[in-house]
Short mmCIF file of C-alpha atoms and ligand atoms in Angstrom, two decimals:
data_model
loop_
_atom_site.label_atom_id
_atom_site.label_comp_id
_atom_site.label_asym_id
_atom_site.label_seq_id
_atom_site.Cartn_x
_atom_site.Cartn_y
_atom_site.Cartn_z
CA UNK A 144 65.54 61.42 -14.05
CA UNK A 145 64.16 63.76 -16.51
CA UNK A 146 62.21 61.44 -18.62
CA UNK A 147 60.79 59.75 -15.46
CA UNK A 148 59.40 63.05 -14.44
CA UNK A 149 57.72 63.87 -18.14
CA UNK A 150 56.51 60.60 -17.81
CA UNK A 151 54.56 60.97 -14.71
CA UNK A 152 53.25 64.59 -16.14
CA UNK A 153 52.17 62.72 -19.09
CA UNK A 154 50.07 60.33 -16.92
CA UNK A 155 47.74 63.01 -15.70
CA UNK A 156 44.97 64.09 -18.00
CA UNK A 157 45.87 67.90 -17.11
CA UNK A 158 49.27 68.23 -16.70
CA UNK A 159 50.63 72.04 -15.95
CA UNK A 160 53.71 73.89 -15.50
CA UNK A 161 54.31 72.46 -12.23
CA UNK A 162 55.95 69.26 -13.29
CA UNK A 163 58.23 70.86 -15.83
CA UNK A 164 58.70 74.04 -13.54
CA UNK A 165 60.61 71.66 -11.05
CA UNK A 166 62.72 70.45 -13.73
CA UNK A 167 64.05 73.49 -15.14
CA UNK A 168 62.20 76.61 -14.12
CA UNK A 169 63.72 78.78 -16.64
CA UNK A 170 62.78 76.99 -19.61
CA UNK A 171 59.96 78.87 -21.39
CA UNK A 172 57.98 75.95 -22.34
CA UNK A 173 57.53 75.35 -18.54
CA UNK A 174 55.23 78.00 -18.04
CA UNK A 175 52.30 76.59 -20.41
CA UNK A 176 49.96 73.99 -20.03
CA UNK A 177 48.66 70.94 -22.14
CA UNK A 178 45.01 69.87 -21.55
CA UNK A 179 43.28 66.69 -22.94
CA UNK A 180 39.58 66.58 -23.27
CA UNK A 181 37.22 63.77 -24.82
CA UNK A 182 36.22 65.40 -28.44
CA UNK A 183 33.58 62.74 -29.42
CA UNK A 184 33.49 59.35 -31.37
CA UNK A 185 33.78 58.75 -35.15
CA UNK A 186 30.85 56.75 -36.89
CA UNK A 187 32.78 53.46 -35.88
CA UNK A 188 32.54 54.39 -32.16
CA UNK A 189 36.55 55.22 -31.98
CA UNK A 190 37.12 57.85 -29.08
CA UNK A 191 38.70 61.09 -30.56
CA UNK A 192 40.37 63.86 -28.18
CA UNK A 193 41.23 67.52 -28.08
CA UNK A 194 44.44 68.44 -26.82
CA UNK A 195 44.62 72.37 -25.74
CA UNK A 196 48.16 73.77 -25.92
CA UNK A 197 48.36 77.03 -24.08
CA UNK A 198 51.63 79.10 -23.68
CA UNK A 199 52.58 81.85 -20.95
CA UNK A 200 50.86 84.59 -23.03
CA UNK A 201 47.38 82.72 -23.04
CA UNK A 202 47.66 81.84 -26.87
CA UNK A 203 45.95 78.68 -27.06
CA UNK A 204 46.04 76.15 -30.20
CA UNK A 205 43.50 73.31 -29.82
CA UNK A 206 44.03 70.34 -31.79
CA UNK A 207 42.32 67.01 -32.18
CA UNK A 208 44.05 63.59 -33.34
CA UNK A 209 41.03 63.39 -35.88
CA UNK A 210 42.66 64.41 -38.90
CA UNK A 211 45.56 65.81 -36.85
CA UNK A 212 43.13 69.08 -37.16
CA UNK A 213 44.03 72.49 -35.81
CA UNK A 214 40.40 73.33 -34.27
CA UNK A 215 40.97 76.41 -32.61
CA UNK A 216 43.71 79.21 -32.37
CA UNK A 217 43.22 81.84 -29.79
CA UNK A 218 45.46 84.49 -30.20
CA UNK A 219 45.91 88.50 -28.97
CA UNK A 220 45.37 91.35 -30.87
CA UNK A 221 47.11 94.73 -30.47
CA UNK A 222 45.57 95.43 -27.21
CA UNK A 223 45.91 91.82 -25.82
CA UNK A 224 42.41 90.78 -26.45
CA UNK A 225 42.31 86.95 -27.72
CA UNK A 226 40.24 85.85 -30.27
CA UNK A 227 39.84 82.40 -32.15
CA UNK A 228 41.15 83.01 -35.92
CA UNK A 229 40.51 79.47 -37.06
CA UNK A 230 37.52 78.32 -38.95
CA UNK A 231 36.08 75.02 -37.98
CA UNK A 232 33.62 73.39 -35.50
CA UNK A 233 32.70 73.35 -31.83
CA UNK A 234 32.76 69.66 -31.77
CA UNK A 235 33.75 66.25 -33.63
CA UNK A 236 30.27 66.17 -35.56
CA UNK A 237 31.12 68.84 -37.91
CA UNK A 238 34.30 67.37 -39.01
CA UNK A 239 32.93 63.86 -39.50
CA UNK A 240 30.64 65.07 -42.55
CA UNK A 241 31.43 66.88 -45.57
CA UNK A 242 33.75 69.67 -45.03
CA UNK A 243 36.19 71.63 -46.74
CA UNK A 244 39.42 70.58 -44.75
CA UNK A 245 39.01 73.04 -41.86
CA UNK A 246 42.21 73.07 -40.04
CA UNK A 247 43.28 69.27 -41.16
CA UNK A 248 46.34 67.94 -42.09
CA UNK A 249 46.07 66.76 -45.75
CA UNK A 250 47.86 64.09 -47.32
CA UNK A 251 49.39 61.68 -48.65
CA UNK A 252 49.43 64.26 -51.50
CA UNK A 253 48.05 67.52 -50.70
CA UNK A 254 46.50 69.45 -53.41
CA UNK A 255 45.50 67.87 -57.04
CA UNK A 256 46.65 65.19 -59.28
CA UNK A 257 45.88 65.48 -62.46
CA UNK A 258 42.96 62.92 -63.72
CA UNK A 259 43.68 60.89 -60.52
CA UNK A 260 46.92 59.24 -62.03
CA UNK A 261 50.65 59.43 -62.12
CA UNK A 262 53.42 57.10 -63.20
CA UNK A 263 56.57 55.88 -60.81
CA UNK A 264 59.20 53.78 -61.78
CA UNK A 265 57.29 53.07 -64.98
CA UNK A 266 54.12 51.97 -63.11
CA UNK A 267 51.09 53.70 -63.53
CA UNK A 268 49.27 54.52 -60.27
CA UNK A 269 45.35 55.39 -60.21
CA UNK A 270 43.59 57.55 -57.25
CA UNK A 271 40.01 58.29 -56.60
CA UNK A 272 38.74 61.50 -58.68
CA UNK A 273 37.15 63.36 -55.90
CA UNK A 274 37.33 66.75 -57.52
CA UNK A 275 35.95 66.56 -60.99
CA UNK A 276 38.36 64.45 -62.97
CA UNK A 277 40.97 65.19 -60.70
CA UNK A 278 42.52 63.63 -57.24
CA UNK A 279 42.36 66.18 -54.15
CA UNK A 280 43.92 66.09 -51.07
CA UNK A 281 44.71 62.46 -50.62
CA UNK A 282 41.36 61.03 -51.68
CA UNK A 283 38.29 59.68 -50.35
CA UNK A 284 39.64 59.34 -46.87
CA UNK A 285 42.44 61.18 -46.89
CA UNK A 286 44.72 61.92 -43.58
CA UNK A 287 42.21 64.47 -42.74
CA UNK A 288 39.69 61.67 -41.94
CA UNK A 289 42.05 59.41 -39.95
CA UNK A 290 42.24 58.95 -36.34
CA UNK A 291 46.04 59.59 -35.31
CA UNK A 292 47.84 58.28 -32.51
CA UNK A 293 48.77 61.20 -30.08
CA UNK A 294 51.10 62.02 -27.24
CA UNK A 295 51.21 65.72 -25.58
CA UNK A 296 54.05 66.94 -23.45
CA UNK A 297 55.37 69.97 -22.19
CA UNK A 298 59.12 70.40 -23.29
CA UNK A 299 61.65 73.09 -22.92
CA UNK A 300 60.67 74.49 -26.45
CA UNK A 301 56.86 74.54 -25.63
CA UNK A 302 53.73 72.49 -25.37
CA UNK A 303 54.22 69.70 -27.87
CA UNK A 304 51.67 67.37 -29.49
CA UNK A 305 53.06 64.63 -31.54
CA UNK A 306 50.74 62.84 -33.99
CA UNK A 307 51.35 59.53 -35.66
CA UNK A 308 49.58 57.92 -38.67
CA UNK A 309 50.45 54.66 -40.73
CA UNK A 310 49.00 54.90 -44.24
CA UNK A 311 49.30 51.28 -45.68
CA UNK A 312 50.46 50.38 -48.78
CA UNK A 313 47.92 50.95 -51.23
CA UNK A 314 45.54 53.19 -49.22
CA UNK A 315 43.69 55.37 -51.67
CA UNK A 316 45.70 54.05 -54.45
CA UNK A 317 49.27 55.27 -52.97
CA UNK A 318 52.10 52.84 -53.15
CA UNK A 319 54.10 51.87 -49.91
CA UNK A 320 53.53 51.99 -46.32
CA UNK A 321 53.90 55.55 -45.18
CA UNK A 322 54.62 56.37 -41.22
CA UNK A 323 53.99 59.86 -40.85
CA UNK A 324 54.62 62.12 -37.60
CA UNK A 325 53.33 65.39 -37.25
CA UNK A 326 54.57 67.59 -34.28
CA UNK A 327 52.72 70.62 -33.27
CA UNK A 328 54.92 72.83 -31.03
CA UNK A 329 53.47 76.01 -29.44
CA UNK A 330 56.25 78.00 -28.15
CA UNK A 331 56.47 80.93 -25.68
CA UNK A 332 57.21 83.40 -28.23
CA UNK A 333 53.54 82.86 -30.14
CA UNK A 334 54.82 80.61 -32.69
CA UNK A 335 52.83 77.38 -33.65
CA UNK A 336 55.49 75.20 -35.27
CA UNK A 337 54.55 72.34 -37.39
CA UNK A 338 57.20 69.42 -38.17
CA UNK A 339 56.17 66.94 -40.86
CA UNK A 340 58.40 63.68 -41.08
CA UNK A 341 57.38 60.60 -43.18
CA UNK A 342 59.41 57.19 -44.25
CA UNK A 343 58.11 54.83 -46.34
CA UNK A 344 59.07 51.12 -47.20
CA UNK A 345 58.49 51.70 -51.41
CA UNK A 346 58.98 54.47 -53.80
CA UNK A 347 55.78 56.86 -53.33
CA UNK A 348 54.80 60.26 -53.52
CA UNK A 349 54.14 62.67 -50.47
CA UNK A 350 52.85 66.37 -50.00
CA UNK A 351 51.95 67.10 -46.70
CA UNK A 352 50.19 70.36 -45.25
CA UNK A 353 47.81 71.85 -43.01
CA UNK A 354 44.71 73.36 -44.22
CA UNK A 355 43.60 75.98 -41.71
CA UNK A 356 41.41 78.84 -42.93
CA UNK A 357 42.46 81.88 -41.17
CA UNK A 358 40.51 85.05 -40.43
CA UNK A 359 42.48 87.65 -38.30
CA UNK A 360 39.71 89.41 -37.41
CA UNK A 361 38.52 86.45 -35.73
CA UNK A 362 36.77 83.41 -37.13
CA UNK A 363 32.89 84.01 -38.24
CA UNK A 364 33.43 87.95 -38.16
CA UNK A 365 33.03 88.61 -41.93
CA UNK A 366 35.25 88.13 -44.97
CA UNK A 367 39.00 88.55 -45.35
CA UNK A 368 38.90 90.93 -48.26
CA UNK A 369 40.37 93.64 -46.32
CA UNK A 370 43.16 92.05 -44.72
CA UNK A 371 46.64 92.57 -46.17
CA UNK A 372 48.75 90.03 -47.49
CA UNK A 373 52.29 89.98 -48.69
CA UNK A 374 53.43 86.73 -50.22
CA UNK A 375 57.16 86.17 -51.05
CA UNK A 376 56.83 84.91 -54.68
CA UNK A 377 57.67 86.44 -57.85
CA UNK A 378 56.21 83.49 -59.85
CA UNK A 379 52.90 81.50 -59.57
CA UNK A 380 51.80 78.35 -61.30
CA UNK A 381 48.77 79.32 -63.66
CA UNK A 382 46.33 76.46 -63.92
CA UNK A 383 43.58 75.02 -66.52
CA UNK A 384 39.90 74.96 -65.54
CA UNK A 385 40.48 71.90 -63.56
CA UNK A 386 43.12 73.97 -61.30
CA UNK A 387 45.80 71.77 -62.65
CA UNK A 388 48.94 73.76 -63.18
CA UNK A 389 49.88 74.08 -67.01
CA UNK A 390 53.60 73.59 -66.14
CA UNK A 391 54.11 77.38 -67.07
CA UNK A 392 55.98 79.38 -63.95
CA UNK A 393 54.57 82.84 -64.58
CA UNK A 394 55.97 86.28 -63.22
CA UNK A 395 53.39 87.99 -61.06
CA UNK A 396 54.62 91.25 -62.09
CA UNK A 397 51.91 93.14 -63.57
CA UNK A 398 49.09 90.75 -62.69
CA UNK A 399 46.85 90.46 -59.73
CA UNK A 400 49.00 88.00 -58.36
CA UNK A 401 51.56 90.40 -57.23
CA UNK A 402 51.61 90.28 -53.20
CA UNK A 403 55.50 91.22 -53.30
CA UNK A 404 54.19 94.24 -51.48
CA UNK A 405 51.16 94.11 -48.67
CA UNK A 406 48.17 94.49 -50.53
CA UNK A 407 44.50 93.96 -49.26
CA UNK A 408 43.28 90.24 -50.32
CA UNK A 409 40.19 92.09 -51.78
CA UNK A 410 42.08 94.91 -53.90
CA UNK A 411 42.44 92.76 -57.32
CA UNK A 412 40.17 89.55 -56.61
CA UNK A 413 37.35 90.82 -58.79
CA UNK A 414 39.59 91.88 -61.58
CA UNK A 415 38.96 90.73 -65.18
CA UNK A 416 41.78 87.94 -65.03
CA UNK A 417 41.40 84.40 -66.53
CA UNK A 418 43.60 82.94 -63.62
CA UNK A 419 41.18 84.53 -60.90
CA UNK A 420 38.07 83.55 -63.02
CA UNK A 421 39.30 79.80 -63.16
CA UNK A 422 39.76 79.70 -59.21
CA UNK A 423 36.71 81.82 -58.34
CA UNK A 424 39.30 84.08 -56.52
CA UNK A 425 42.87 83.31 -55.41
CA UNK A 426 43.48 79.25 -55.42
CA UNK A 427 46.77 79.17 -56.71
CA UNK A 428 50.39 77.83 -55.94
CA UNK A 429 53.08 80.54 -55.28
CA UNK A 430 56.68 79.81 -55.99
CA UNK A 431 58.72 81.13 -53.30
CA UNK A 432 61.47 83.17 -53.84
CA UNK A 433 64.30 81.50 -51.56
CA UNK A 434 68.00 81.89 -51.20
CA UNK A 435 68.46 78.19 -49.55
CA UNK A 436 66.52 75.34 -48.51
CA UNK A 437 66.02 76.28 -44.76
CA UNK A 438 63.30 77.80 -43.13
CA UNK A 439 61.88 81.18 -44.82
CA UNK A 440 59.15 83.82 -44.96
CA UNK A 441 56.74 82.75 -46.99
CA UNK A 442 53.62 85.32 -46.45
CA UNK A 443 52.55 87.87 -44.21
CA UNK A 444 49.03 88.93 -43.31
CA UNK A 445 47.85 92.06 -41.23
CA UNK A 446 44.22 92.61 -40.06
CA UNK A 447 44.28 96.51 -39.88
CA UNK A 448 41.57 97.11 -37.22
CA UNK A 449 42.85 94.41 -34.68
CA UNK A 450 46.50 94.75 -35.34
CA UNK A 451 46.66 90.97 -35.53
CA UNK A 452 49.43 89.52 -37.78
CA UNK A 453 50.35 86.29 -39.06
CA UNK A 454 53.55 85.29 -40.63
CA UNK A 455 54.19 81.94 -42.46
CA UNK A 456 57.60 80.66 -42.78
CA UNK A 457 58.45 77.62 -44.31
CA UNK A 458 61.25 75.20 -45.64
CA UNK A 459 58.86 74.29 -48.65
CA UNK A 460 59.12 75.48 -52.07
CA UNK A 461 55.65 76.90 -52.40
CA UNK A 462 52.28 78.12 -50.75
CA UNK A 463 49.11 77.69 -52.17
CA UNK A 464 47.01 80.74 -51.11
CA UNK A 465 43.52 79.78 -51.08
CA UNK A 466 40.78 82.61 -50.43
CA UNK A 467 37.78 80.54 -49.37
CA UNK A 468 35.94 80.85 -52.57
CA UNK A 469 33.96 77.69 -52.32
CA UNK A 470 32.49 78.71 -49.02
CA UNK A 471 28.83 79.50 -49.55
CA UNK A 472 27.20 79.74 -46.29
CA UNK A 473 25.84 76.39 -46.08
CA UNK A 474 28.41 75.31 -43.55
CA UNK A 475 27.45 76.28 -39.95
CA UNK A 476 30.66 76.47 -38.08
CA UNK A 477 31.63 77.42 -34.42
CA UNK A 478 28.72 79.36 -32.67
CA UNK A 479 26.53 78.22 -35.49
CA UNK A 480 28.11 80.96 -37.87
CA UNK A 481 27.34 80.29 -41.32
CA UNK A 482 30.38 80.43 -43.42
CA UNK A 483 30.03 82.82 -46.28
CA UNK A 484 32.40 82.94 -49.44
CA UNK A 485 35.61 84.61 -48.39
CA UNK A 486 35.31 84.12 -44.78
CA UNK A 487 38.78 82.70 -44.35
CA UNK A 488 42.10 82.20 -46.39
CA UNK A 489 44.54 79.24 -46.23
CA UNK A 490 48.06 79.46 -47.04
CA UNK A 491 48.86 75.82 -47.32
CA UNK A 492 52.77 75.47 -47.70
CA UNK A 493 53.56 72.60 -50.12
CA UNK A 494 55.23 71.36 -53.34
CA UNK A 495 53.38 72.57 -56.34
CA UNK A 496 50.35 70.67 -57.02
CA UNK A 497 50.38 67.87 -59.57
CA UNK A 498 53.99 67.51 -59.31
CA UNK A 499 54.26 63.65 -59.96
CA UNK A 500 53.08 64.60 -63.44
CA UNK A 501 55.41 67.25 -64.08
CA UNK A 502 59.05 66.16 -64.20
CA UNK A 503 60.15 69.91 -64.29
CA UNK A 504 58.69 70.67 -60.68
CA UNK A 505 60.73 69.88 -57.48
CA UNK A 506 60.03 66.42 -56.70
CA UNK A 507 57.55 64.77 -54.24
CA UNK A 508 58.85 61.18 -54.67
CA UNK A 509 60.04 59.80 -51.39
CA UNK A 510 62.14 56.42 -51.40
CA UNK A 511 62.90 53.84 -48.71
CA UNK A 512 65.88 55.35 -46.76
CA UNK A 513 65.07 58.68 -47.18
CA UNK A 514 63.35 60.93 -44.57
CA UNK A 515 60.56 63.30 -45.74
CA UNK A 516 61.12 66.43 -43.49
CA UNK A 517 59.38 69.82 -43.76
CA UNK A 518 58.76 72.37 -41.22
CA UNK A 519 56.16 75.52 -41.30
CA UNK A 520 55.86 78.04 -38.57
CA UNK A 521 53.05 80.58 -37.93
CA UNK A 522 54.23 83.33 -35.91
CA UNK A 523 51.23 85.07 -34.27
CA UNK A 524 52.14 88.60 -33.95
CA UNK A 525 50.74 92.10 -33.63
CA UNK A 526 51.46 95.56 -34.76
CA UNK A 527 50.09 99.09 -34.45
CA UNK A 528 47.34 99.31 -32.16
CA UNK A 529 43.90 100.74 -32.95
C1 LIG B 148 42.04 73.61 -51.51
C2 LIG B 148 42.00 73.79 -53.07
C3 LIG B 148 40.70 74.31 -53.02
C4 LIG B 148 39.38 73.87 -52.49
C5 LIG B 148 39.99 73.82 -51.13
C6 LIG B 148 38.82 73.08 -50.31
O1 LIG B 148 42.60 74.72 -51.00
O2 LIG B 148 43.00 74.27 -53.79
O3 LIG B 148 40.48 74.55 -54.47
O4 LIG B 148 39.09 72.50 -53.04
O5 LIG B 148 41.10 73.02 -50.60
O6 LIG B 148 37.39 73.37 -50.49
#
């Protein structure tokens, strides 16, 4: 009975709690909605949609199947007022041009690979150099520029959007056909959970993440320097001038990279520190302090004026903390607001950058028969009303 009802619900462009309610009134996911809207067409005329997941508290995650991109995140402040905390564009057009991965899923290899080269099983692979002399975020046409197959449904655990993409053998220079599934689940507890899965038919490397730029005061509402962040990391990977890890794991203690206790993002960002100069701010991979391989807290950000809190939990070993250093006001985002430097921060949960060239780093190799499986959860919370 149940699968049939869900299928019927899916057939409608808008399917609300109604369908699921009859099935299981007590299931928390049953009190939200999933709406599908047209979002535009790619340059090749391919139609793209926007899926709006809304939970029982009015929290909303709008996600397009272009790049599996988070377009909008409406979350409450301590008084219950909703605001959109994700940078991005009002329509597809904005995402089609040059833009710094707002909200997108990046892959096949998120972050950098030195000189666009790596060796696997004794064979050297060459990637496009799209970031100085290095490869960044999957190449010229990474997963952020692909139209994904999408299916939305209301499930007991929440509003669920499942996105699939097959990256062909040789695409952007990577070996193996890679079948990728990214599932976004908005729960009744204001969590947005992202599950990443992938399988391959040849040995390859994989490092998937989401590149949302957050501003907990609301997107376009100034810089994020006053927001307080704690990162659960005792070490980070220092970089060279091309932002490639040197291989060292450096203690954060006594450096501007110590976020083990909450600290305003802007507190030390201007410090006379070689690493901050190289990154033009924070653009570094923090090695998470973990006890095991399960879902564990990675970072927590508090916006003091609104009381909005973002907690990031992940199964990944690291997180790239990036403070929007390359934003310079030339990009006009939602509502025509010019996104200036430091108007957003990213917390890209990941394996370390350039892992394929660092045998000592946790491996990013995926082989046939294995499943790439990672999870990151964004918990939208509030504390201390103002
Ligand atoms: C990542 C990188 C940054 C920058 C942004 C996109 O976060 O680490 O250096 O390239 O993507 O602008």
